[in-house]
Short mmCIF file of N, CA and C in Angstrom, two decimals:
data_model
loop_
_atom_site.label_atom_id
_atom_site.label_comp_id
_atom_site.label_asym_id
_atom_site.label_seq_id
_atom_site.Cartn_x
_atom_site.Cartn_y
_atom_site.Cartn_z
N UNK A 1 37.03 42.88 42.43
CA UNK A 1 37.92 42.40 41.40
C UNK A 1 37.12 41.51 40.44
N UNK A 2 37.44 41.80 39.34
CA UNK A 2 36.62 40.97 38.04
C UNK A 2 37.34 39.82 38.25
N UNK A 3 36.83 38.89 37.55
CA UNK A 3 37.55 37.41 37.73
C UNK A 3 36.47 36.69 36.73
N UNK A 4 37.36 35.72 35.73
CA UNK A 4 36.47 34.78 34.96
C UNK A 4 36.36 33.81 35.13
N UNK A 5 35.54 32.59 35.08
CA UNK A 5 35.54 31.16 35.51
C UNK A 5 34.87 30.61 34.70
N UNK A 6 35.28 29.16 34.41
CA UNK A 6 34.76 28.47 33.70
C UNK A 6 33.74 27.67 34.65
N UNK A 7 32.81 27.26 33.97
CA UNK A 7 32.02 25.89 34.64
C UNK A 7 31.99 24.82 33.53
N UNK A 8 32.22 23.81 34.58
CA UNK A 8 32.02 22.56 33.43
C UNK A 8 30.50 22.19 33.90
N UNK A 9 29.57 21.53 32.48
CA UNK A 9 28.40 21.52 33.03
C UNK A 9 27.68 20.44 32.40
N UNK A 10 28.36 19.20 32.98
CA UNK A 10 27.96 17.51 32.73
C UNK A 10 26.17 17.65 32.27
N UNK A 11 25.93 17.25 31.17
CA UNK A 11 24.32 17.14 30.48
C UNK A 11 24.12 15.80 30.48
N UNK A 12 23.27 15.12 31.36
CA UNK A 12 22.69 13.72 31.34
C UNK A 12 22.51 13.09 29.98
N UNK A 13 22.93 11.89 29.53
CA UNK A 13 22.27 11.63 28.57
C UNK A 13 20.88 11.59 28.58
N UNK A 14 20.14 11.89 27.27
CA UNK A 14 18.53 11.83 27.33
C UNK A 14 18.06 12.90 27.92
N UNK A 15 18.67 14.42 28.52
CA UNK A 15 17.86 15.07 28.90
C UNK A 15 16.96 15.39 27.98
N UNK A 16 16.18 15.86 28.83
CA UNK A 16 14.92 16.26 27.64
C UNK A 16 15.05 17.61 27.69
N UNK A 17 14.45 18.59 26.52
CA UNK A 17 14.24 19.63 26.56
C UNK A 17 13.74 21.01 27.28
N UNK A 18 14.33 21.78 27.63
CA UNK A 18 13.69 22.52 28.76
C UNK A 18 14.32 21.98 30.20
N UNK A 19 15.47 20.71 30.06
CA UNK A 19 15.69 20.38 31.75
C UNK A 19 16.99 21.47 32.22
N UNK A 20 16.74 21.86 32.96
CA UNK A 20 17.64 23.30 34.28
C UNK A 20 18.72 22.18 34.69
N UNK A 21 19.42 22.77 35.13
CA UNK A 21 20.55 22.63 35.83
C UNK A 21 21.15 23.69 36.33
N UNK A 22 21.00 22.94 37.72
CA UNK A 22 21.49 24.58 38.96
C UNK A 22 23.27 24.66 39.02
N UNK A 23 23.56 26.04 39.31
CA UNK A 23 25.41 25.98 40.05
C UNK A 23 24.89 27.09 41.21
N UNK A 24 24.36 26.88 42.15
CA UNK A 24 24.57 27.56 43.34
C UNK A 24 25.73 28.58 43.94
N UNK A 25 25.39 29.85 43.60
CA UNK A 25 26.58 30.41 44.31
C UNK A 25 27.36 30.74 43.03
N UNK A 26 27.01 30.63 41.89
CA UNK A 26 28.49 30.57 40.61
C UNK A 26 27.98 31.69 40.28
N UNK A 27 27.04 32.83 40.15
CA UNK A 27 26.44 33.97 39.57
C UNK A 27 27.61 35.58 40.19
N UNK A 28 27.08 36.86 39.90
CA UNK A 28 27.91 37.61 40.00
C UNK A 28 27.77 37.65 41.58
N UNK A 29 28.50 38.61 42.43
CA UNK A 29 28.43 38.73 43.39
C UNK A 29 29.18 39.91 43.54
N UNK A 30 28.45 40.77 44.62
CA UNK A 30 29.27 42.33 44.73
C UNK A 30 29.10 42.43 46.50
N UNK A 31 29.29 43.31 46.79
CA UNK A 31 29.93 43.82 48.67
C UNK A 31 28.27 43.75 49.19
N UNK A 32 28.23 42.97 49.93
CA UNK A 32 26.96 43.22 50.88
C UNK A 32 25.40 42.41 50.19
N UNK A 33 25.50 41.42 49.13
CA UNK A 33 25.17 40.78 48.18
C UNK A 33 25.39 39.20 48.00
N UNK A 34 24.36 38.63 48.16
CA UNK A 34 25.00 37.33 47.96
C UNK A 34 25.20 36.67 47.03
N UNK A 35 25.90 36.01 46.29
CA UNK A 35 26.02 35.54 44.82
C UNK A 35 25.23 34.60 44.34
N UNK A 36 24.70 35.19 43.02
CA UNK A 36 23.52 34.45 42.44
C UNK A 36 23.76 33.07 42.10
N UNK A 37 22.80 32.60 41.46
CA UNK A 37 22.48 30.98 40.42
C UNK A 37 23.39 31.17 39.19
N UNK A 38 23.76 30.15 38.73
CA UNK A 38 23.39 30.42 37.31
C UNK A 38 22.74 29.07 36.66
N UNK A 39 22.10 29.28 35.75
CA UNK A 39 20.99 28.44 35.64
C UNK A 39 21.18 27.74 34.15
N UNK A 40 21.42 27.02 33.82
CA UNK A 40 21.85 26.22 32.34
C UNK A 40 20.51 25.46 32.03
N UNK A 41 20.19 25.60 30.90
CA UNK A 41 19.08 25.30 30.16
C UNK A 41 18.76 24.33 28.78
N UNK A 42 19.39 23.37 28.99
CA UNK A 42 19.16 22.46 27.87
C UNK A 42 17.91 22.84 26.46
N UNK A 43 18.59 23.39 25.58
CA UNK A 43 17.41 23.62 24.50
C UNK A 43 18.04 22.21 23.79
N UNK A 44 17.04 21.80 22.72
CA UNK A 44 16.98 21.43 21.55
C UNK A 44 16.85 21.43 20.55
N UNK A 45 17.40 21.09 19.86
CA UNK A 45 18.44 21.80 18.37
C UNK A 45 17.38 20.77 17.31
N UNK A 46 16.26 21.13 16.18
CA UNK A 46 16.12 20.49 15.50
C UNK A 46 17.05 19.56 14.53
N UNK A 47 17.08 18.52 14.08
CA UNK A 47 17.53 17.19 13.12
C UNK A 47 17.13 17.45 11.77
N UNK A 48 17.59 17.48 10.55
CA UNK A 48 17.64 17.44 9.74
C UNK A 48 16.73 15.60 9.30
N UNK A 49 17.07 14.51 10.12
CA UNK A 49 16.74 13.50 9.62
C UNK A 49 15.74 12.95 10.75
N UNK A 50 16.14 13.28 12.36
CA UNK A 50 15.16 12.65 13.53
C UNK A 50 13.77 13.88 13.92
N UNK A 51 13.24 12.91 14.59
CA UNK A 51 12.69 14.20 15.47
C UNK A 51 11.93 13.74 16.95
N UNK A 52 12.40 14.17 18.04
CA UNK A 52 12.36 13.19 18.94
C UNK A 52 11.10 13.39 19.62
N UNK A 53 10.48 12.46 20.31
CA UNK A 53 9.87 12.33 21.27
C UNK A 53 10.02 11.42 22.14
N UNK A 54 10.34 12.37 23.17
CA UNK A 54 11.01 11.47 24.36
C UNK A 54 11.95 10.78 24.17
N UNK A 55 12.23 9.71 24.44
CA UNK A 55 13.19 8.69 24.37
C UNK A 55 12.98 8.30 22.92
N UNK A 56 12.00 8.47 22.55
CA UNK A 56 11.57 7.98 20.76
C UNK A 56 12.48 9.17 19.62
N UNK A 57 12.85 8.20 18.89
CA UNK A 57 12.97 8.84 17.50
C UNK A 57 11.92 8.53 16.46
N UNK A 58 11.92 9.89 15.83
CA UNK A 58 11.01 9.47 14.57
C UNK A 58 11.70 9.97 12.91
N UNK A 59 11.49 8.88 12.16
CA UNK A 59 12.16 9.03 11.18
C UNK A 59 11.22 9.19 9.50
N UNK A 60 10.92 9.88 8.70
CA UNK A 60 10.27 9.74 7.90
C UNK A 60 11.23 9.18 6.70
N UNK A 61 10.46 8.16 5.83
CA UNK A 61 11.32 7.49 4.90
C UNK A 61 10.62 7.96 3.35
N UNK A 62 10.75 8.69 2.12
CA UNK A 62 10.30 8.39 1.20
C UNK A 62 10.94 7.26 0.49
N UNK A 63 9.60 6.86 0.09
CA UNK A 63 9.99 5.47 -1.25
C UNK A 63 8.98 5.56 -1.89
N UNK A 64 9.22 5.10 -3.36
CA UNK A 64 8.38 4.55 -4.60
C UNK A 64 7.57 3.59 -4.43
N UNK A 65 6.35 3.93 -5.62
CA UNK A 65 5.97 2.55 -5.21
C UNK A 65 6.39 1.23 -5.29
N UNK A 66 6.99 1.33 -6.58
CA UNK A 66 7.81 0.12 -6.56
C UNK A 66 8.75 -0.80 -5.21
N UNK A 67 9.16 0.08 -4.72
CA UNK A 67 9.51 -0.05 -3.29
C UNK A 67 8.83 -0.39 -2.27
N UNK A 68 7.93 0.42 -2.19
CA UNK A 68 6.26 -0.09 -1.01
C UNK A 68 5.90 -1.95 -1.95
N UNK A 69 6.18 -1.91 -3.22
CA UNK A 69 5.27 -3.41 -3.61
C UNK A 69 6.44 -4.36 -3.49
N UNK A 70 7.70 -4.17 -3.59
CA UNK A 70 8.82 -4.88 -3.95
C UNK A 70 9.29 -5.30 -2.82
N UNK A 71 9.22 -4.06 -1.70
CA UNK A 71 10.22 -4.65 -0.60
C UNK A 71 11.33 -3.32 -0.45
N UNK A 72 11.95 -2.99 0.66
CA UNK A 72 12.79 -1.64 1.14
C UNK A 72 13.71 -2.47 1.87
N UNK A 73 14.83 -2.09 1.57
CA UNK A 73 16.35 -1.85 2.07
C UNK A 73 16.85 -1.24 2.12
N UNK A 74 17.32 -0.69 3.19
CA UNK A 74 17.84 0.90 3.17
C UNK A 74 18.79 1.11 4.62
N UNK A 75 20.44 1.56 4.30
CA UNK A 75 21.08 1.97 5.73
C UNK A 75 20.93 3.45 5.45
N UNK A 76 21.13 3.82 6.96
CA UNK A 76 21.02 5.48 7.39
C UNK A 76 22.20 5.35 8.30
N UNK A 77 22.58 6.53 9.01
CA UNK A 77 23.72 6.65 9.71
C UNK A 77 22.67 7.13 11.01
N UNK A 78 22.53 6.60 12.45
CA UNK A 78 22.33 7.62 13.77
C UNK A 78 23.10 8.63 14.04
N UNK A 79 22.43 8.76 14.98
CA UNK A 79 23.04 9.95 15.70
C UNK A 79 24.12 9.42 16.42
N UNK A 80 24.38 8.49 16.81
CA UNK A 80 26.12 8.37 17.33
C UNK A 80 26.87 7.59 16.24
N UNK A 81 26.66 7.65 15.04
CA UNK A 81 27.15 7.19 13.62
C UNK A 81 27.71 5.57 13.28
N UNK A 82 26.69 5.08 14.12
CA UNK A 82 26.62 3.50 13.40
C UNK A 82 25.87 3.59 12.38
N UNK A 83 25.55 2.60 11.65
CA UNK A 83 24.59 2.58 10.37
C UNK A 83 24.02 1.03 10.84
N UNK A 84 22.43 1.68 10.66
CA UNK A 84 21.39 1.07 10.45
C UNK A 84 20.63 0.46 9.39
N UNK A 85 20.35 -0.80 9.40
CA UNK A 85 19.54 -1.29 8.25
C UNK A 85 18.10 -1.58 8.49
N UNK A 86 17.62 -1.01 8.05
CA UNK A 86 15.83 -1.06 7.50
C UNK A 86 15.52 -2.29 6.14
N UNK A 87 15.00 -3.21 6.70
CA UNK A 87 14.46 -3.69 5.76
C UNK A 87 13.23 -4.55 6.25
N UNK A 88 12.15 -4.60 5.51
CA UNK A 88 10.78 -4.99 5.27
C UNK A 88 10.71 -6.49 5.20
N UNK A 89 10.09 -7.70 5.72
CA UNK A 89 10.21 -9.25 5.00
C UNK A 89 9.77 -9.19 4.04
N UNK A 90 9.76 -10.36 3.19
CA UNK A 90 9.60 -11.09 1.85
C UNK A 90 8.10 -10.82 1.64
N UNK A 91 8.22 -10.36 0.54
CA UNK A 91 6.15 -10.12 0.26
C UNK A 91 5.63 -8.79 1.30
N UNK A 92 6.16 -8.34 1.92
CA UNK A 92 5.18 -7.40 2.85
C UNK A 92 4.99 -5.98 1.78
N UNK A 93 3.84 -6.11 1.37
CA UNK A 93 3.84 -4.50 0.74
C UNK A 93 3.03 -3.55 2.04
N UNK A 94 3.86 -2.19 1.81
CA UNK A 94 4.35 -1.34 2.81
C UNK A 94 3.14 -0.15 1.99
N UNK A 95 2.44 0.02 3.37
CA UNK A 95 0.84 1.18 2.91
C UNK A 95 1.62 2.48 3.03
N UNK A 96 0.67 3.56 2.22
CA UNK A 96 1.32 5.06 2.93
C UNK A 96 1.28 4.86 4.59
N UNK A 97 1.88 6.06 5.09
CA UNK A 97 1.80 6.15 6.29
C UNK A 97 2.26 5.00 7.65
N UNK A 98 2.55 3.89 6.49
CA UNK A 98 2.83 2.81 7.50
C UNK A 98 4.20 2.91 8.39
N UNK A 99 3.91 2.32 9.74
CA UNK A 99 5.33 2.70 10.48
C UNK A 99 5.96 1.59 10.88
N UNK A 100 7.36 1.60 10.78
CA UNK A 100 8.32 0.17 11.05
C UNK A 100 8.78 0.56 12.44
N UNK A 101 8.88 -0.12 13.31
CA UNK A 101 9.86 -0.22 15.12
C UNK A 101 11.11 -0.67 14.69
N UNK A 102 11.78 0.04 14.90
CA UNK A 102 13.19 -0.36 15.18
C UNK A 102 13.68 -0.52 16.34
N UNK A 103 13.34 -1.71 17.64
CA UNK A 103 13.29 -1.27 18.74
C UNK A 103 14.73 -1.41 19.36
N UNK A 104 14.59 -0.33 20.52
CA UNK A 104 16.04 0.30 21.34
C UNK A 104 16.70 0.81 20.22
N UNK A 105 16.56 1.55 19.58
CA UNK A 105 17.63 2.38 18.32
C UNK A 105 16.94 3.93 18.46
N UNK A 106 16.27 4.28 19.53
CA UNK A 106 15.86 5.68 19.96
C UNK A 106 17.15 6.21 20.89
N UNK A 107 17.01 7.40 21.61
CA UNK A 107 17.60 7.63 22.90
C UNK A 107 17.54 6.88 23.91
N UNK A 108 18.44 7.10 24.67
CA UNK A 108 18.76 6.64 26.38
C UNK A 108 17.37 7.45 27.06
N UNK A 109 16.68 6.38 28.03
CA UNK A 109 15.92 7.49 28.65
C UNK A 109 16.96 8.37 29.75
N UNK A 110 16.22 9.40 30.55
CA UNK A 110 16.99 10.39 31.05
C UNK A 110 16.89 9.48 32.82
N UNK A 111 17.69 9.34 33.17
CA UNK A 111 18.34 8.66 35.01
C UNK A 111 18.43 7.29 34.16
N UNK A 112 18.13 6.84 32.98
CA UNK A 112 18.10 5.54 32.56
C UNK A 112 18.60 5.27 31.48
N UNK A 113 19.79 5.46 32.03
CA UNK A 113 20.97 5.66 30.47
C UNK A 113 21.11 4.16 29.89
N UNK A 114 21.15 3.10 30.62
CA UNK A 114 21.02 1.77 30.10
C UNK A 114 19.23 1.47 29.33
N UNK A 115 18.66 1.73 28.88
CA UNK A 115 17.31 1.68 28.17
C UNK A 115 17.23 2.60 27.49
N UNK A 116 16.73 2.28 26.34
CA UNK A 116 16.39 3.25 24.96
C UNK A 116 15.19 3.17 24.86
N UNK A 117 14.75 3.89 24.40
CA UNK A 117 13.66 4.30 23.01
C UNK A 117 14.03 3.67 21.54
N UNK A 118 12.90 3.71 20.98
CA UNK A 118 12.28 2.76 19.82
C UNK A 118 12.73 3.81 18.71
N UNK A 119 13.01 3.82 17.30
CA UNK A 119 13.33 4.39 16.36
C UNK A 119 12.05 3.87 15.54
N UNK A 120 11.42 5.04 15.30
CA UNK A 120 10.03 4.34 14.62
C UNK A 120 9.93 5.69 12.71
N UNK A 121 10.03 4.55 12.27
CA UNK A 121 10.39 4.98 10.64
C UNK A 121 8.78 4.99 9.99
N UNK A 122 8.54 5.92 9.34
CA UNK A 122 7.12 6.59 8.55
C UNK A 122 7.20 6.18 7.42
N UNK A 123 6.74 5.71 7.01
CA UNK A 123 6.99 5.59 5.38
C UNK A 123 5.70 6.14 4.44
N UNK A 124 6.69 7.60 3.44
CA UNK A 124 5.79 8.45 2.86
C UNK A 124 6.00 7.79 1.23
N UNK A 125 4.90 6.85 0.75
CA UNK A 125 4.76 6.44 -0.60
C UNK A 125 4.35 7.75 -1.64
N UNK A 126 5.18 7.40 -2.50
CA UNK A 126 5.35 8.64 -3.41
C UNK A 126 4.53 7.65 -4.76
N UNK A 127 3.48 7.96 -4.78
CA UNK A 127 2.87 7.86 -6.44
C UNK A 127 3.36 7.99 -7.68
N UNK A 128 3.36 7.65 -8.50
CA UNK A 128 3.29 8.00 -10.26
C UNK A 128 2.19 8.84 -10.29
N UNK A 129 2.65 10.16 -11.50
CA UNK A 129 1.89 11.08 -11.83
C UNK A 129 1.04 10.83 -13.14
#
């Protein structure tokens, strides 16, 4: 007899990519046969704005120069949709390539849902032509 079933299939926060998750016994099963795995596979879905490593987020920021000499203020929205503010102290001019910590504003690590990862922002200075 055919029969359909649902599985519910709880995903840790912070798994990482590529992590399995077993259901023993939930696969097809026919007369004289024992019933398989089925095997769930956490992929990861590229970000339009993050890009993770590990528990880390990484964020690239363009700004002007005027911006790199002046000073940056800037909110973004996360991924669980608080908004974040980025801003630089008084006088700091900001090099290409330079990177700001935003620390614990990454992911939950994975068995360590109370601890985050660092949100670490790039900053790509855009020249006058």
């Amino acid at each position: 007899m055919k029969e359909k079933k649902i599985i519910d299939a709880e995903i840790d926060k912070g798994a990482p990519n590529g992590q399995a998750y077993h259901f023993y016994g939930e696969a097809d099963e026919y007369p004289g046969a024992e019933a398989g795995d089925v095997i769930i596979i956490v992929q990861e879905q590229p970000h339009k704005l993050f890009k993770r490593k590990g528990a880390d987020l990484l964020m690239e920021k363009s700004i002007t120069l005027l911006q790199a000499l002046t000073g940056v203020d800037f909110v973004f929205e996360h991924l669980d949709g608080s908004k974040i503010r980025v801003k630089n102290e008084p006088g700091q001019v900001i090099k290409p390539e330079e990177i700001k910590t935003v620390k614990d504003k990454g992911l939950p690590f994975h068995k360590q849902t109370y601890n985050f990862g660092h949100l670490y922002v790039i900053f790509k200075v855009e020249f006058p032509k």
